[in-house]
CSV table of C-alpha atoms in Angstrom, one decimal:
chain,number,residue,atom,x,y,z
A,1,MET,CA,119.1,100.3,99.0
A,2,SER,CA,120.3,97.0,100.6
A,3,VAL,CA,119.2,94.5,103.2
A,4,ARG,CA,121.5,93.3,106.0
A,5,ALA,CA,119.2,90.4,107.2
A,6,LEU,CA,115.8,88.9,106.7
A,7,TRP,CA,113.7,86.6,108.9
A,8,ILE,CA,110.4,84.8,108.5
A,9,ILE,CA,108.9,83.8,111.9
A,10,SER,CA,105.8,81.6,112.4
A,11,HIS,CA,103.8,81.6,115.6
A,12,ASP,CA,100.4,80.4,117.0
A,13,LYS,CA,98.7,83.4,118.6
A,14,GLY,CA,102.0,84.4,120.1
A,15,GLU,CA,103.1,80.9,121.2
A,16,HIS,CA,105.3,78.3,119.7
A,17,ALA,CA,107.3,80.9,117.8
A,18,ALA,CA,110.0,79.7,115.5
A,19,ILE,CA,112.2,81.1,112.7
A,20,ARG,CA,111.1,79.4,109.5
A,21,PHE,CA,113.6,81.2,107.3
A,22,SER,CA,116.6,83.5,107.7
A,23,ARG,CA,119.1,85.1,105.3
A,24,ARG,CA,122.1,87.4,106.0
A,25,PHE,CA,124.0,89.1,103.3
A,26,ALA,CA,127.7,89.2,104.0
A,27,THR,CA,128.6,91.9,101.5
A,28,VAL,CA,125.9,94.2,102.9
A,29,GLU,CA,127.1,93.5,106.4
A,30,HIS,CA,130.6,94.5,105.4
A,31,ARG,CA,129.3,97.8,104.1
A,32,ALA,CA,127.4,98.4,107.3
A,33,LYS,CA,130.6,97.8,109.3
A,34,ARG,CA,132.5,100.3,107.2
A,35,LEU,CA,129.7,102.9,107.6
A,36,ALA,CA,129.3,102.6,111.3
A,37,CYS,CA,133.0,102.3,112.2
A,38,SER,CA,133.3,102.1,116.0
A,39,SER,CA,129.5,102.2,116.4
A,40,TYR,CA,128.9,99.0,114.4
A,41,VAL,CA,126.6,96.5,116.0
A,42,ALA,CA,126.7,93.0,114.5
A,43,VAL,CA,123.5,91.1,113.8
A,44,PRO,CA,123.2,88.5,116.6
A,45,GLU,CA,122.3,84.8,116.3
A,46,ASP,CA,118.8,83.9,115.1
A,47,ASN,CA,117.6,82.7,118.6
A,48,THR,CA,118.7,86.0,120.1
A,49,VAL,CA,116.8,88.0,117.4
A,50,LEU,CA,113.7,85.8,117.9
A,51,LYS,CA,113.7,86.4,121.7
A,52,LEU,CA,114.3,90.2,121.5
A,53,LEU,CA,111.7,90.6,118.7
A,54,LEU,CA,108.9,88.7,120.4
A,55,THR,CA,109.6,90.7,123.6
A,56,GLU,CA,109.4,94.0,121.7
A,57,LEU,CA,106.2,93.0,120.0
A,58,GLY,CA,104.6,91.8,123.2
A,59,GLN,CA,104.4,88.2,122.0
A,60,SER,CA,106.4,86.6,124.8
A,61,ASP,CA,106.7,86.6,128.6
A,62,SER,CA,103.0,86.2,129.1
A,63,ASP,CA,103.6,86.1,132.8
A,64,LYS,CA,105.6,89.4,132.6
A,65,THR,CA,103.2,92.1,131.3
A,66,TYR,CA,105.6,95.0,131.9
A,67,VAL,CA,109.0,95.3,130.2
A,68,ALA,CA,110.8,98.5,131.1
A,69,LEU,CA,112.6,99.1,127.8
A,70,ARG,CA,109.3,98.6,125.9
A,71,ASP,CA,106.6,99.9,128.2
A,72,ASP,CA,108.1,102.7,130.3
A,73,CYS,CA,106.4,106.0,129.5
A,74,VAL,CA,109.7,107.7,128.7
A,75,HIS,CA,110.0,105.3,125.7
A,76,GLN,CA,107.0,106.3,123.6
A,77,GLN,CA,106.9,104.3,120.4
A,78,THR,CA,106.1,106.9,117.7
A,79,SER,CA,107.8,105.1,114.8
A,80,PRO,CA,107.1,101.9,112.8
A,81,ALA,CA,110.8,101.0,113.2
A,82,LEU,CA,111.6,98.8,116.2
A,83,GLU,CA,114.8,98.9,118.3
A,84,LEU,CA,116.4,95.7,119.5
A,85,HIS,CA,118.6,96.2,122.5
A,86,LEU,CA,121.5,93.7,122.7
A,87,GLU,CA,123.3,92.7,125.9
A,88,GLY,CA,126.6,91.0,126.7
A,89,HIS,CA,129.7,91.4,124.6
A,90,ARG,CA,127.6,92.5,121.6
A,91,LYS,CA,125.9,95.3,123.6
A,92,GLY,CA,124.3,97.9,121.4
A,93,THR,CA,121.1,98.7,119.5
A,94,LEU,CA,119.9,97.3,116.2
A,95,TRP,CA,117.9,99.9,114.3
A,96,PRO,CA,115.7,100.2,112.2
A,97,VAL,CA,114.1,96.7,112.5
A,98,LEU,CA,111.0,96.6,110.3
A,99,THR,CA,108.2,94.1,110.7
A,100,ILE,CA,105.0,93.1,109.0
A,101,SER,CA,102.7,90.8,111.0
A,102,HIS,CA,99.8,88.9,109.3
A,103,GLY,CA,98.1,85.8,110.6
A,104,PRO,CA,100.7,83.2,111.7
A,105,LEU,CA,103.7,85.0,110.1
A,106,ILE,CA,105.9,87.8,111.1
A,107,LEU,CA,108.2,89.1,108.3
A,108,VAL,CA,111.2,91.0,109.6
A,109,CYS,CA,113.9,93.0,107.8
A,110,LEU,CA,117.0,95.0,108.8
A,111,PRO,CA,117.8,97.5,106.1
A,112,LEU,CA,121.2,99.1,105.6
A,113,VAL,CA,121.2,102.7,106.7
A,114,ASP,CA,123.5,104.7,104.3
A,115,ALA,CA,124.2,107.4,106.9
A,116,PRO,CA,126.3,107.8,110.0
A,117,PRO,CA,124.6,106.2,113.1
A,118,GLU,CA,125.0,109.4,115.2
A,119,PRO,CA,123.0,111.6,115.1
A,120,ARG,CA,120.3,109.2,114.1
A,121,PRO,CA,118.8,110.3,110.7
A,122,PRO,CA,115.0,110.9,110.5
A,123,LEU,CA,113.1,107.8,109.5
A,124,GLY,CA,111.3,109.7,106.7
A,125,SER,CA,114.6,110.6,105.1
A,126,LEU,CA,115.7,106.9,104.6
A,127,LEU,CA,114.7,105.6,101.3
A,128,SER,CA,115.8,102.1,102.4
A,129,VAL,CA,113.0,102.0,105.0
A,130,SER,CA,110.1,102.4,102.5
A,131,GLN,CA,111.7,100.1,100.0
A,132,SER,CA,112.3,97.5,102.6
A,133,LEU,CA,108.7,97.6,103.6
A,134,THR,CA,107.8,97.2,100.0
A,135,LEU,CA,110.0,94.1,99.8
A,136,LEU,CA,108.4,92.6,102.9
A,137,SER,CA,104.9,93.4,101.5
A,138,GLY,CA,105.9,91.5,98.3
A,139,LEU,CA,107.2,88.6,100.2
A,140,GLN,CA,104.0,88.5,102.2
A,141,THR,CA,102.0,88.3,99.0
A,142,PHE,CA,104.2,85.5,97.7
A,143,LEU,CA,103.9,83.5,101.0
A,144,LEU,CA,100.3,84.0,101.8
A,145,GLY,CA,98.8,84.8,98.3
A,146,SER,CA,97.1,87.9,97.1
A,147,GLY,CA,94.1,87.3,99.5
A,148,GLY,CA,96.4,87.4,102.5
A,149,LYS,CA,94.9,84.1,103.9
A,150,PRO,CA,97.5,81.6,105.1
A,151,ASP,CA,97.4,78.1,103.5
A,152,SER,CA,99.0,75.5,105.7
A,153,ASP,CA,99.5,73.2,102.8
A,154,SER,CA,101.2,75.6,100.4
A,155,LEU,CA,103.2,77.6,102.9
A,156,PRO,CA,106.0,75.0,103.4
A,157,SER,CA,106.6,74.7,99.7
A,158,ARG,CA,106.7,78.5,99.2
A,159,LEU,CA,109.2,78.7,102.1
A,160,THR,CA,111.3,76.1,100.3
A,161,MET,CA,111.2,78.2,97.1
A,162,LEU,CA,112.1,81.4,98.9
A,163,PRO,CA,116.0,81.1,98.5
A,164,SER,CA,115.7,80.9,94.8
A,165,VAL,CA,113.1,83.7,94.7
A,166,LEU,CA,115.4,86.0,96.7
A,167,LEU,CA,118.3,85.1,94.4
A,168,GLN,CA,116.3,86.5,91.5
A,169,ILE,CA,114.6,89.6,93.1
A,170,CYS,CA,117.2,90.4,95.8
A,171,PRO,CA,120.7,89.2,94.7
A,172,LEU,CA,123.4,90.0,97.3
A,173,GLY,CA,120.9,91.8,99.5
A,174,THR,CA,119.9,94.5,96.9
A,175,PRO,CA,116.3,94.3,95.6
A,176,LEU,CA,116.0,94.8,91.8
A,177,ASP,CA,113.8,97.4,90.1
A,178,VAL,CA,113.1,99.5,93.2
A,179,PRO,CA,111.8,103.0,92.5
A,180,PRO,CA,114.7,105.3,91.4
A,181,LEU,CA,116.0,108.1,93.5
A,182,GLY,CA,115.1,110.7,90.8
A,183,ALA,CA,111.4,110.3,90.5
A,184,PRO,CA,109.5,112.3,87.8
A,185,THR,CA,108.0,115.6,89.1
A,186,SER,CA,104.6,115.1,87.5
A,187,PRO,CA,102.7,112.1,86.0
A,188,THR,CA,102.9,111.6,82.3
A,189,ALA,CA,101.1,109.4,79.9
A,190,PRO,CA,102.8,106.0,79.8
A,191,ASN,CA,104.9,104.9,76.9
A,192,HIS,CA,103.9,102.0,74.7
A,193,VAL,CA,104.0,98.7,76.7
A,194,GLY,CA,106.7,97.3,74.4
A,195,ASN,CA,109.1,100.0,75.6
A,196,GLN,CA,108.6,99.3,79.3
A,197,LYS,CA,110.3,96.6,81.4
A,198,GLN,CA,108.1,94.9,83.9
A,199,PRO,CA,109.6,95.4,87.4
A,200,ALA,CA,110.4,92.4,89.6
A,201,TRP,CA,108.0,93.6,92.3
A,202,LYS,CA,105.0,93.4,89.9
A,203,THR,CA,104.1,89.8,89.6
A,204,GLY,CA,101.8,90.1,86.6
A,205,LEU,CA,99.6,92.3,84.4
A,206,HIS,CA,95.9,93.0,84.6
A,207,ARG,CA,93.7,91.9,81.8
A,208,GLY,CA,90.1,92.8,81.5
A,209,ARG,CA,87.8,95.6,82.6
A,210,ALA,CA,89.5,98.6,84.1
A,211,VAL,CA,88.4,99.5,87.7
A,212,VAL,CA,89.9,101.9,90.2
A,213,ASN,CA,88.5,101.6,93.8
A,214,VAL,CA,89.6,104.2,96.4
A,215,ALA,CA,88.4,103.9,100.0
A,216,LEU,CA,88.9,106.4,102.8
A,217,VAL,CA,88.4,105.1,106.3
A,218,GLU,CA,88.7,107.6,109.1
A,219,THR,CA,89.0,106.3,112.7
A,220,VAL,CA,88.3,108.1,115.9
A,221,GLN,CA,89.4,107.0,119.4
A,222,SER,CA,88.5,108.8,122.6
A,223,THR,CA,88.9,108.7,126.3
A,224,GLN,CA,86.3,110.9,128.2
A,225,TYR,CA,86.2,111.4,131.9
A,226,GLY,CA,83.3,113.8,132.5
A,227,ASN,CA,85.4,115.5,135.1
A,228,GLN,CA,86.9,119.0,135.0
A,229,SER,CA,90.0,117.9,136.7
A,230,ARG,CA,90.8,115.4,133.9
A,231,GLN,CA,91.2,116.4,130.3
A,232,ASP,CA,89.2,114.5,127.7
A,233,LEU,CA,91.3,113.1,124.8
A,234,TRP,CA,90.5,112.2,121.3
A,235,ASP,CA,92.4,111.4,118.1
A,236,VAL,CA,91.5,111.1,114.5
A,237,TYR,CA,93.5,109.3,111.8
A,238,GLY,CA,92.7,108.2,108.3
A,239,ILE,CA,93.8,105.5,105.8
A,240,VAL,CA,93.3,105.6,102.1
A,241,THR,CA,93.4,102.2,100.4
A,242,CYS,CA,93.4,101.5,96.7
A,243,LYS,CA,92.7,98.6,94.4
A,244,CYS,CA,93.7,99.5,90.8
A,245,GLU,CA,92.8,97.1,88.0
A,246,VAL,CA,94.3,98.9,85.1
A,247,GLU,CA,96.0,97.5,82.0
A,248,GLY,CA,99.7,98.3,81.3
A,249,VAL,CA,103.1,97.6,82.7
A,250,LEU,CA,103.4,100.9,84.6
A,251,PRO,CA,100.1,102.8,84.4
A,252,ASN,CA,99.9,106.2,86.1
A,253,VAL,CA,97.1,107.1,88.4
A,254,THR,CA,96.5,110.3,90.4
A,255,VAL,CA,94.3,110.5,93.5
A,256,THR,CA,93.5,113.9,95.0
A,257,LEU,CA,92.4,114.4,98.6
A,258,THR,CA,90.5,117.6,99.4
A,259,LEU,CA,89.4,119.4,102.5
A,260,PRO,CA,86.5,121.8,103.2
A,261,PRO,CA,87.4,125.5,103.3
A,262,ASN,CA,87.5,125.5,107.1
A,263,GLY,CA,89.1,122.1,107.5
A,264,SER,CA,92.2,121.5,109.6
A,265,PRO,CA,95.3,120.5,107.5
A,266,LEU,CA,96.2,116.8,107.4
A,267,GLN,CA,99.2,115.9,109.6
A,268,ASP,CA,101.7,113.1,109.9
A,269,VAL,CA,101.1,112.1,106.3
A,270,LEU,CA,102.8,108.9,105.2
A,271,VAL,CA,102.6,107.6,101.6
A,272,HIS,CA,103.2,104.3,99.8
A,273,PRO,CA,106.6,103.9,98.0
A,274,CYS,CA,104.8,103.7,94.7
A,275,VAL,CA,103.9,107.4,94.9
A,276,THR,CA,106.2,109.0,92.3
A,277,SER,CA,106.2,112.7,93.4
A,278,LEU,CA,104.9,114.7,96.3
A,279,ASP,CA,104.9,118.3,97.5
A,280,SER,CA,107.4,118.3,100.3
A,281,SER,CA,105.1,120.6,102.4
A,282,ILE,CA,102.6,117.8,102.7
A,283,LEU,CA,105.1,115.8,104.8
A,284,MET,CA,106.2,118.7,107.0
A,285,SER,CA,103.0,119.0,109.1
A,286,SER,CA,103.3,117.0,112.3
A,287,SER,CA,100.9,116.6,115.3
A,288,MET,CA,103.9,116.9,117.6
A,289,ASP,CA,104.4,120.5,116.6
A,290,ASN,CA,102.4,123.5,117.6
A,291,PHE,CA,99.7,124.3,115.0
A,292,ASP,CA,100.3,127.8,113.7
A,293,GLY,CA,97.8,127.8,110.8
A,294,SER,CA,100.5,128.0,108.1
A,295,ALA,CA,100.5,124.2,107.3
A,296,PHE,CA,99.6,123.0,103.8
A,297,SER,CA,95.8,122.5,103.5
A,298,GLY,CA,95.5,120.9,100.2
A,299,PRO,CA,94.5,119.7,97.7
A,300,TYR,CA,96.8,116.7,98.3
A,301,LYS,CA,97.7,115.2,94.9
A,302,LEU,CA,99.2,111.7,94.9
A,303,PRO,CA,100.4,110.4,91.6
A,304,PHE,CA,101.5,106.8,91.6
A,305,SER,CA,102.0,103.6,89.6
A,306,PRO,CA,99.9,101.0,91.4
A,307,PRO,CA,100.8,97.4,92.2
A,308,LEU,CA,98.2,94.7,91.4
A,309,GLU,CA,97.1,93.9,94.9
A,310,PRO,CA,95.1,96.3,97.2
A,311,PHE,CA,97.5,98.6,99.1
A,312,ARG,CA,97.5,101.5,101.5
A,313,LEU,CA,98.1,104.6,99.5
A,314,CYS,CA,98.5,107.0,102.4
A,315,SER,CA,97.7,107.6,106.1
A,316,TYR,CA,97.3,110.8,108.1
A,317,THR,CA,96.1,112.3,111.4
A,318,SER,CA,93.8,115.3,111.9
A,319,GLN,CA,93.0,117.6,114.7
A,320,VAL,CA,89.3,118.1,115.2
A,321,PRO,CA,87.8,120.4,117.8
A,322,VAL,CA,85.4,118.0,119.5
A,323,PRO,CA,84.7,114.2,119.5
A,324,PRO,CA,81.7,113.0,117.5
A,325,ILE,CA,79.8,111.7,120.6
A,326,LEU,CA,80.1,113.4,124.0
A,327,GLY,CA,79.2,111.1,126.9
A,328,SER,CA,78.4,111.3,130.6
A,329,TYR,CA,78.5,108.2,132.8
A,330,GLN,CA,77.7,108.1,136.5
A,331,LEU,CA,77.4,105.2,138.9
A,332,ARG,CA,76.3,105.4,142.5
A,333,GLU,CA,76.7,102.5,144.9
A,334,GLU,CA,73.5,101.7,146.9
A,335,VAL,CA,72.5,98.7,149.1
A,336,ASN,CA,73.3,95.6,147.0
A,337,GLN,CA,72.8,97.5,143.8
A,338,LEU,CA,74.1,100.2,141.4
A,339,HIS,CA,72.3,103.3,140.2
A,340,VAL,CA,73.2,103.9,136.6
A,341,SER,CA,72.9,107.2,134.7
A,342,VAL,CA,74.1,107.7,131.1
A,343,SER,CA,73.8,110.5,128.6
A,344,LEU,CA,75.2,110.5,125.1
A,345,LYS,CA,75.0,113.5,122.8
A,346,LEU,CA,75.7,113.5,119.0
A,347,HIS,CA,77.6,116.6,117.9
A,348,GLU,CA,75.8,118.8,115.4
A,349,SER,CA,78.6,118.5,112.9
A,350,VAL,CA,78.2,114.7,112.6
A,351,LYS,CA,75.9,113.1,110.1
A,352,ASN,CA,72.9,111.5,111.9
A,353,SER,CA,72.9,108.3,109.9
A,354,PHE,CA,74.8,105.3,111.3
A,355,GLU,CA,75.4,101.9,109.8
A,356,TYR,CA,75.4,100.7,113.4
A,357,CYS,CA,75.8,102.4,116.9
A,358,GLU,CA,76.1,100.4,120.1
A,359,ALA,CA,77.1,101.2,123.7
A,360,HIS,CA,78.6,98.4,125.8
A,361,LEU,CA,78.5,98.7,129.6
A,362,PRO,CA,80.4,95.9,131.3
A,363,PHE,CA,80.6,95.4,135.1
A,364,PHE,CA,83.5,93.5,136.6
A,365,ASN,CA,84.5,92.0,140.0
A,366,ARG,CA,80.9,91.6,141.1
A,367,ALA,CA,78.4,88.7,141.4
A,368,GLN,CA,76.3,88.0,138.4
A,369,MET,CA,73.4,90.4,137.6
A,370,GLY,CA,70.1,89.8,139.3
A,371,ILE,CA,67.3,92.3,138.8
A,372,VAL,CA,68.0,94.9,136.0
A,373,ASP,CA,65.6,97.8,136.1
A,374,VAL,CA,67.0,100.1,133.5
A,375,LYS,CA,65.2,102.4,131.0
A,376,VAL,CA,66.4,104.0,127.8
A,377,ASN,CA,64.7,106.8,125.9
A,378,SER,CA,65.8,105.6,122.5
A,379,GLY,CA,67.1,102.3,121.0
A,380,GLN,CA,67.0,98.8,122.5
A,381,LEU,CA,68.6,97.4,125.6
A,382,ASP,CA,69.9,93.8,125.7
A,383,VAL,CA,71.0,92.3,129.0
A,384,SER,CA,73.6,89.4,129.3
A,385,LYS,CA,73.5,88.4,133.0
A,386,GLU,CA,76.2,85.7,132.5
A,387,LYS,CA,78.6,88.3,131.2
A,388,ASN,CA,77.4,91.2,133.4
A,389,LEU,CA,77.0,93.2,130.3
A,390,LEU,CA,74.4,95.8,129.0
A,391,VAL,CA,74.4,96.3,125.3
A,392,TRP,CA,72.5,99.5,124.2
A,393,GLY,CA,71.7,99.3,120.5
A,394,LEU,CA,71.1,102.9,119.4
A,395,GLY,CA,70.1,101.9,115.8
A,396,GLN,CA,70.8,104.0,112.8
A,397,LYS,CA,69.7,107.4,114.1
A,398,PHE,CA,69.8,109.5,117.2
A,399,PRO,CA,66.4,111.3,118.0
A,400,LYS,CA,65.9,114.9,116.8
A,401,SER,CA,67.4,116.2,120.0
A,402,ARG,CA,70.6,114.3,119.2
A,403,GLU,CA,70.7,113.1,122.8
A,404,VAL,CA,69.9,109.8,124.4
A,405,THR,CA,69.7,108.8,128.0
A,406,MET,CA,69.8,105.7,130.2
A,407,GLU,CA,68.6,105.5,133.8
A,408,GLY,CA,68.0,102.7,136.3
A,409,LYS,CA,69.2,100.3,138.9
A,410,ILE,CA,71.0,97.0,138.7
A,411,SER,CA,71.3,94.4,141.5
A,412,PHE,CA,74.2,91.9,141.6
A,413,SER,CA,72.6,88.9,143.4
A,414,GLY,CA,73.3,86.1,141.0
A,415,PRO,CA,74.5,82.7,142.3
A,416,MET,CA,78.0,82.9,140.6
A,417,GLN,CA,80.8,85.4,140.3
A,418,GLY,CA,80.8,87.5,137.1
A,419,PRO,CA,83.8,88.5,135.0
A,420,THR,CA,86.9,89.9,136.6
A,421,ASP,CA,89.3,92.7,135.6
A,422,PRO,CA,92.2,94.0,137.6
A,423,LEU,CA,91.6,97.6,136.6
A,424,CYS,CA,87.9,97.9,137.0
A,425,THR,CA,87.4,97.6,140.8
A,426,GLN,CA,84.8,99.3,142.9
A,427,LEU,CA,83.4,102.2,140.9
A,428,THR,CA,86.0,102.2,138.2
A,429,ALA,CA,83.9,101.4,135.1
A,430,TYR,CA,83.5,102.5,131.5
A,431,ILE,CA,81.2,102.6,128.5
A,432,LYS,CA,82.7,101.5,125.1
A,433,LEU,CA,81.1,102.8,122.0
A,434,TYR,CA,81.0,101.0,118.6
A,435,PHE,CA,79.8,102.9,115.6
A,436,LYS,CA,80.2,103.5,111.9
A,437,VAL,CA,79.0,106.5,109.9
A,438,PRO,CA,79.0,106.0,106.1
A,439,ASP,CA,79.9,108.7,103.6
A,440,MET,CA,81.4,111.0,106.2
A,441,THR,CA,84.8,111.9,107.8
A,442,LEU,CA,85.4,114.1,110.9
A,443,SER,CA,88.2,116.0,109.1
A,444,GLY,CA,86.0,116.6,106.1
A,445,CYS,CA,88.6,114.9,103.9
A,446,CYS,CA,87.2,113.2,100.8
A,447,VAL,CA,88.3,111.7,97.4
A,448,ASP,CA,86.3,113.3,94.6
A,449,GLN,CA,85.4,110.7,92.1
A,450,HIS,CA,86.0,113.1,89.2
A,451,SER,CA,89.5,114.1,90.5
A,452,VAL,CA,90.9,110.5,90.1
A,453,GLN,CA,93.0,110.6,86.9
A,454,VAL,CA,94.1,107.4,85.1
A,455,TYR,CA,96.6,107.5,82.2
A,456,SER,CA,95.7,104.2,80.5
A,457,SER,CA,94.5,103.0,77.1
A,458,ALA,CA,91.0,102.1,78.5
A,459,LYS,CA,88.7,104.4,80.5
A,460,PRO,CA,88.3,102.8,83.9
A,461,ARG,CA,85.3,102.7,86.2
A,462,ILE,CA,86.0,104.9,89.3
A,463,ILE,CA,84.6,103.9,92.7
A,464,THR,CA,85.2,106.1,95.8
A,465,SER,CA,83.9,105.8,99.3
A,466,ARG,CA,84.5,107.2,102.8
A,467,GLU,CA,83.4,106.3,106.3
A,468,LEU,CA,84.0,107.1,109.9
A,469,VAL,CA,84.5,104.3,112.4
A,470,SER,CA,85.2,104.2,116.2
A,471,LYS,CA,88.1,102.4,117.9
A,472,GLU,CA,88.9,102.3,121.6
A,473,TYR,CA,86.1,104.9,122.3
A,474,PHE,CA,85.8,105.0,126.1
A,475,ILE,CA,83.6,107.0,128.5
A,476,TRP,CA,84.7,106.5,132.1
A,477,ASN,CA,82.5,106.7,135.2
A,478,SER,CA,82.9,110.2,136.6
A,479,THR,CA,82.2,109.2,140.2
A,480,GLY,CA,85.1,106.7,140.3
A,481,SER,CA,88.8,106.6,139.6
A,482,ALA,CA,90.0,106.1,136.0
A,483,PRO,CA,93.3,105.7,134.2
A,484,VAL,CA,94.6,109.1,133.1
A,485,PHE,CA,96.7,109.7,129.9
A,486,SER,CA,98.8,112.8,129.4
A,487,GLY,CA,99.4,114.5,126.0
A,488,HIS,CA,98.2,113.0,122.7
A,489,MET,CA,96.8,109.6,122.6
A,490,MET,CA,99.0,107.0,120.8
A,491,LEU,CA,97.8,105.9,117.4
């Protein structure tokens, strides 16, 4: 695995972007030219890379919100690898361009693809991609610290040290001590520390009490129309993060994900490069394929040798039959006022115990709210007339019927104009739900505390948790127009 080029970019909320560090590796570029032959595309100048990258990430051209090569519906971005399209005499496409964005920094890497450019190889088959992401993650930790919080005082000095650091960990564009191609097929007890070499990507050793913390967060997003002519959409995806404080140079840990007997198989599974072995059938299930019931349904065993810092062990998607909360939203325009009718129903399969649950009803392109005569059968209603916003706090439980309603009228007779939105005109309006359900996932996926195995000299304390959270959970007014999405929602 080798790297053709590396860039560190700084920016201030998308503005004043500048390349703080760049490095190209001539020997790797020579190999890329020999591999690609007539399809070879050279790495352009830094200012060209900066412009193309910011456009692709949506961090530039604030006055130009639509870019055809990026935003056209025929170019659906389903991969973490970006494409940079070059114009002029160097016309061509740079791929795969990998990025990690955190705070004021964007770390960018162009790995060498040891395969012919056409046909383009599947991203999952390229070991250089996962190893390049590991390299970027390590550089991120070096530049920002283990907490991931930028320090304006220490960042310049660390950037100054970066050339000498790369000379040690990535000489001539090839990172040292990356995971080997032939990984062991099963976890084994580690050898004595004295027989093991500490890899360059591991910056130190843990000393002290052994603790393994595994957290599973499942996220649901939904777009509901309440109209038979439009199909409601929802997506569920999960992320398993780990923090392993275990003694030893290369300790072995195994985490097992399990599903209930009637649970849908996990799909689109991606794992961290530190995972040492994996059943290939786990990676074969994709949400883009037709589900035929033959997919691998677990248990999902993930043996790995963990880094010191918290990391994402794996991610997945899951197909669930219904969204957790079904909603109905209706607005009727009357003389100088709106009639509002809302119904929210919690599905019977969802645990009726929330950490929080709120429904936000914004109103755009109208005068400020005047008289608000709205009643709810459960929870508490807060009114922000300056923001033209109703916040319905549903508390920690739905009533026994698992259904809540809102009914009433709102006049917009304030002295000033309220917030504006180019999309939400006339009766185009939405409810956005915010909620978190502890100790539950829609897929039923969980990490059993007793299934976590640690091969170490000290017995660790095992901590596991799981929760369901909402993101981009919209219920559109069924009596007005609304944006319509086709196919699966993008994650």
